[in-house]
PDB file of C-alpha atoms in Angstrom:
ATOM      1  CA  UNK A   9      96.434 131.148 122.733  1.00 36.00           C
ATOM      2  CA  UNK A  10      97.629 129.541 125.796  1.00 41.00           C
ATOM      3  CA  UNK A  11      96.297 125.724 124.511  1.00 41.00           C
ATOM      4  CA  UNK A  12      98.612 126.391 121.764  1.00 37.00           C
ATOM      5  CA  UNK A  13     101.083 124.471 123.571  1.00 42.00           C
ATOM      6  CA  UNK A  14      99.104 121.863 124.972  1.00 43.00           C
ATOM      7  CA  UNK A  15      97.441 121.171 121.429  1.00 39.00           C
ATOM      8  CA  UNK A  16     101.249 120.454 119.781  1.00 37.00           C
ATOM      9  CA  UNK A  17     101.821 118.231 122.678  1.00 41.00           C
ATOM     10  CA  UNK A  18      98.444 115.993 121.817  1.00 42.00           C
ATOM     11  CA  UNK A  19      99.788 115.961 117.977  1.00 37.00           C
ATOM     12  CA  UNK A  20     103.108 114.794 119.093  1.00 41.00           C
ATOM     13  CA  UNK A  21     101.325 112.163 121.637  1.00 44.00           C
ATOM     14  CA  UNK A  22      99.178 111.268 118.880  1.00 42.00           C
ATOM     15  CA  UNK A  23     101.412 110.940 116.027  1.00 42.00           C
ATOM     16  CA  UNK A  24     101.573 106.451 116.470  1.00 44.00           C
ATOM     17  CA  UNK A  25      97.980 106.979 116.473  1.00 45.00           C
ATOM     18  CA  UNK A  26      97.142 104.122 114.658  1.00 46.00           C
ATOM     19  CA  UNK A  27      99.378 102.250 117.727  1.00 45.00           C
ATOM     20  CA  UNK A  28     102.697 102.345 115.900  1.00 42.00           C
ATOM     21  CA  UNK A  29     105.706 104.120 117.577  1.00 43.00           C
ATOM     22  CA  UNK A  30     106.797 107.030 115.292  1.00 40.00           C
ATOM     23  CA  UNK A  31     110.186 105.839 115.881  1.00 42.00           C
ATOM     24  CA  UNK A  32     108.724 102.387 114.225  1.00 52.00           C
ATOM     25  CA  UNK A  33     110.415 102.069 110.767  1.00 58.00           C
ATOM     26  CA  UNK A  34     107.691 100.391 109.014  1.00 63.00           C
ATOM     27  CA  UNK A  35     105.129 102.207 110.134  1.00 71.00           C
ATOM     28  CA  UNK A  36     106.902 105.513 109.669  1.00 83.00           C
ATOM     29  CA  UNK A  37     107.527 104.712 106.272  1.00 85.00           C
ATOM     30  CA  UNK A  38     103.786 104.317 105.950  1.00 88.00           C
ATOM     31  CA  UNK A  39     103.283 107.246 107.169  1.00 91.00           C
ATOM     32  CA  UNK A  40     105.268 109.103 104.878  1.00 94.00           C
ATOM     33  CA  UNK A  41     104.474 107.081 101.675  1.00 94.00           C
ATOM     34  CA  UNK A  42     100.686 107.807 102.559  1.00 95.00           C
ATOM     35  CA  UNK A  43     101.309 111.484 102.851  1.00 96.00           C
ATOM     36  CA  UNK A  44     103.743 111.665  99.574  1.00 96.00           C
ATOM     37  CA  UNK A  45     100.864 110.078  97.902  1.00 97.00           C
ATOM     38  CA  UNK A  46      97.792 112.391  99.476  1.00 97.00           C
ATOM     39  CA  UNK A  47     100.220 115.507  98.523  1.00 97.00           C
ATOM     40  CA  UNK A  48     100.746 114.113  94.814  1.00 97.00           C
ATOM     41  CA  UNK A  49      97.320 113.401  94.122  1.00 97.00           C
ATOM     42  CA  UNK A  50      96.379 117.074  95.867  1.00 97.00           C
ATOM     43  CA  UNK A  51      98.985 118.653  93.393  1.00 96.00           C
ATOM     44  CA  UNK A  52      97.637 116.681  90.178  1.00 97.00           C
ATOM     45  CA  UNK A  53      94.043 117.471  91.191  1.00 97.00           C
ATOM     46  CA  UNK A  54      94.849 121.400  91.622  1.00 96.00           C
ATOM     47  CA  UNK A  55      97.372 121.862  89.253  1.00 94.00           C
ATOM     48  CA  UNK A  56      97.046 119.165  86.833  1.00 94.00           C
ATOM     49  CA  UNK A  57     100.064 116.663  86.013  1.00 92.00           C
ATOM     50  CA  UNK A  58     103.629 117.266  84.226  1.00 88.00           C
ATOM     51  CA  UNK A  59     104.842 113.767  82.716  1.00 80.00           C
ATOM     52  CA  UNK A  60     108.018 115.355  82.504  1.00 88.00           C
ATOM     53  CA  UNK A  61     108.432 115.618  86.463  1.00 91.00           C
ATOM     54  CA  UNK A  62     107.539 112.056  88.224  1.00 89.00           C
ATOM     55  CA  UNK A  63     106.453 113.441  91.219  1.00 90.00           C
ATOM     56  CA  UNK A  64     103.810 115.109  89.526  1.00 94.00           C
ATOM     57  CA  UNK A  65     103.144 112.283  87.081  1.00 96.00           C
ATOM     58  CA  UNK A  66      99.713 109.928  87.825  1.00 96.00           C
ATOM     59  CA  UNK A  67     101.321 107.017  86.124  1.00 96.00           C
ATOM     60  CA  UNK A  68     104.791 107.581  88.463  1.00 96.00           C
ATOM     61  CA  UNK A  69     102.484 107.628  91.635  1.00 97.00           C
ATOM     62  CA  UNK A  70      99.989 104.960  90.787  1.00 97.00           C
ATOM     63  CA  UNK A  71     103.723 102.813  89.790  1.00 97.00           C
ATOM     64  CA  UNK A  72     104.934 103.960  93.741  1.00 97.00           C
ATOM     65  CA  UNK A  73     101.691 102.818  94.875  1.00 97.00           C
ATOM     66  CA  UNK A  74     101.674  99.411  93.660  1.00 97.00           C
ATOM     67  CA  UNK A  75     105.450  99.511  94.938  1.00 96.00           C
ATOM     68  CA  UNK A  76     104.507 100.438  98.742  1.00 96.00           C
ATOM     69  CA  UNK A  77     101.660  97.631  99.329  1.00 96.00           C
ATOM     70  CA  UNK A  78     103.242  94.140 100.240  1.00 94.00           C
ATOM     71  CA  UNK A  79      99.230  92.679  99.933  1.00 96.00           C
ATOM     72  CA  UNK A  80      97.053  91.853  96.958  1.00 96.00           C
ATOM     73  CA  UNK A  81      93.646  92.980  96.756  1.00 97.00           C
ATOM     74  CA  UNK A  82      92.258  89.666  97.501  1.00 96.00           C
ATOM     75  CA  UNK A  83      94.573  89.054 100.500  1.00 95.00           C
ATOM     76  CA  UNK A  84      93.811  92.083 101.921  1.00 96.00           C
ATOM     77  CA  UNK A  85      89.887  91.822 101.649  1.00 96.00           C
ATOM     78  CA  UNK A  86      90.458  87.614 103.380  1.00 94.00           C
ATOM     79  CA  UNK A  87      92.516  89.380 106.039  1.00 93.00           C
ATOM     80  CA  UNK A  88      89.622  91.908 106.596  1.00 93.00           C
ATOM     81  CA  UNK A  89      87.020  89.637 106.930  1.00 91.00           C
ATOM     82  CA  UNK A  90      88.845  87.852 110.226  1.00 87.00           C
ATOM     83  CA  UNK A  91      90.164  90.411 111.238  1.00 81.00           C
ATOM     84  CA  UNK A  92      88.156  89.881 115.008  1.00 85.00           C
ATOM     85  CA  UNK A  93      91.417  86.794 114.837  1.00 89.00           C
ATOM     86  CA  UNK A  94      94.084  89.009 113.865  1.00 89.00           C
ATOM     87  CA  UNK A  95      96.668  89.856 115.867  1.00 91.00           C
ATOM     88  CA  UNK A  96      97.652  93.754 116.442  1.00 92.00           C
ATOM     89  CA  UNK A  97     100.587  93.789 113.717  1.00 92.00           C
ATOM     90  CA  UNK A  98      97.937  92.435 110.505  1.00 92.00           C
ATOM     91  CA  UNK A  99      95.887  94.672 111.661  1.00 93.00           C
ATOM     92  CA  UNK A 100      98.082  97.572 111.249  1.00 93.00           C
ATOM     93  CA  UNK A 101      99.064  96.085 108.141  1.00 94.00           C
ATOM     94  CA  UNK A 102      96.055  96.629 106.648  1.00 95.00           C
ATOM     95  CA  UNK A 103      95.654 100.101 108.370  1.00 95.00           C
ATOM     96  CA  UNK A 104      98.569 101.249 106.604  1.00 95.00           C
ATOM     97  CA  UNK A 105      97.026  99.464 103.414  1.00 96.00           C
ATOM     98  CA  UNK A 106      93.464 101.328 103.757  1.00 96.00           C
ATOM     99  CA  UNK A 107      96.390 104.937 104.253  1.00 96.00           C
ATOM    100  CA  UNK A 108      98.482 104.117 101.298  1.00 97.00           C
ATOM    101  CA  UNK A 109      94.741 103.519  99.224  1.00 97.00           C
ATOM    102  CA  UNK A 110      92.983 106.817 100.280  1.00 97.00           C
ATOM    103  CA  UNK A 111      94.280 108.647  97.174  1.00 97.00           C
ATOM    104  CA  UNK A 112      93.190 106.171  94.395  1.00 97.00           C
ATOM    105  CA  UNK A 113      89.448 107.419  94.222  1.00 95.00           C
ATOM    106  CA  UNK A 114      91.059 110.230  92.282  1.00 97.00           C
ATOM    107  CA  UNK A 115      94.046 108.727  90.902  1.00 97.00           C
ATOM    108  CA  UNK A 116      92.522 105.771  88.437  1.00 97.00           C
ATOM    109  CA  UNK A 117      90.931 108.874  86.778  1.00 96.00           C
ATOM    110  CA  UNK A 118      93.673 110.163  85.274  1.00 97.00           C
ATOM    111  CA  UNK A 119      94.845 106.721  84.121  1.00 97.00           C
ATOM    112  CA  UNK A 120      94.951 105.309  81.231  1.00 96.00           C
ATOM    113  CA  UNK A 121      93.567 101.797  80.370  1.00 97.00           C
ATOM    114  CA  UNK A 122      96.311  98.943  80.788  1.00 97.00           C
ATOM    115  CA  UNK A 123      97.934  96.573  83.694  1.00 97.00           C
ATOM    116  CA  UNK A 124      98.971  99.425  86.419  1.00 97.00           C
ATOM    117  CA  UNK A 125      95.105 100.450  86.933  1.00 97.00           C
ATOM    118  CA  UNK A 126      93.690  97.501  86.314  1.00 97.00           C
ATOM    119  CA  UNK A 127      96.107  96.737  89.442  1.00 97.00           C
ATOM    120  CA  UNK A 128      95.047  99.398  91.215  1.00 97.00           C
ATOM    121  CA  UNK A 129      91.169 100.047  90.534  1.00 97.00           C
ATOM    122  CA  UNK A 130      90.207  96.539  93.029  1.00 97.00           C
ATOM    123  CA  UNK A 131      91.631  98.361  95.837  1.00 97.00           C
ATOM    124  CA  UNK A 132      89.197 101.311  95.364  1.00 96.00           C
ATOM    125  CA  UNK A 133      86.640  99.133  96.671  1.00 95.00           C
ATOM    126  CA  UNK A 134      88.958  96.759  99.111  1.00 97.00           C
ATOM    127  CA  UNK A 135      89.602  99.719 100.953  1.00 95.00           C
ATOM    128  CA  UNK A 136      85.856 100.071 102.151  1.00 95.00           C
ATOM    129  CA  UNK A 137      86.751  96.518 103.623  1.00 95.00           C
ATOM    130  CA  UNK A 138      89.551  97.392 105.698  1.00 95.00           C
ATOM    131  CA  UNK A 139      89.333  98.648 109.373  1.00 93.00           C
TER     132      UNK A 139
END
């Protein structure tokens, strides 16, 4: 039990892990968007979804999705394939895009056919792209 304390104190360390300050605004907000979204699509796996409550709604997360990422699909997958020229901030950028994408394997299941997953099912396989 005594590494207890020395294991919280790597967490905390390790918390900007992708390089980011935690006291970085963007990248905080990443980090919480990406773990709002893993916790929704945990709940409508487990639970199944209530329409009547947006956080547990697929269509209400797949909308915030769409909502958090500032690239497209195709910008995202040009970015990735220079990223060896990128500087330090795009590639964060699309770190936090590949984060805010790790939910949609499950998520364009439970929607239905129309704009917001045809929006969303490119970056299924974008996301393999991204470092």
């Amino acid at each position: 039990m005594e590494n207890v304390p020395n294991a919280v104190a790597e967490v905390e360390r390790n918390q900007g892990s992708d390089d980011t300050p935690i006291t970085d605004g963007k990248g905080h907000h990443a980090r919480v968007a990406q773990q709002d979204f893993m916790l929704r699509i945990w709940v409508i796996d487990r639970l199944g979804s209530d329409d009547t409550d947006p956080d547990w709604s697929p269509e209400a997360l797949a909308s915030d999705t769409i909502e958090a990422l500032t690239f497209t699909p195709a910008q995202a997958a040009a970015l990735a394939g220079g990223r060896c020229d990128l500087a330090i901030e795009q590639i964060r950028e699309l770190r936090w895009h590949k984060k805010l994408t790790a939910h949609l394997g499950s998520l364009v299941g439970y929607l239905a056919p129309g704009l917001t997953r045809d929006q969303l099912v490119p970056w299924t396989a974008t996301r393999q792209l991204l470092p």
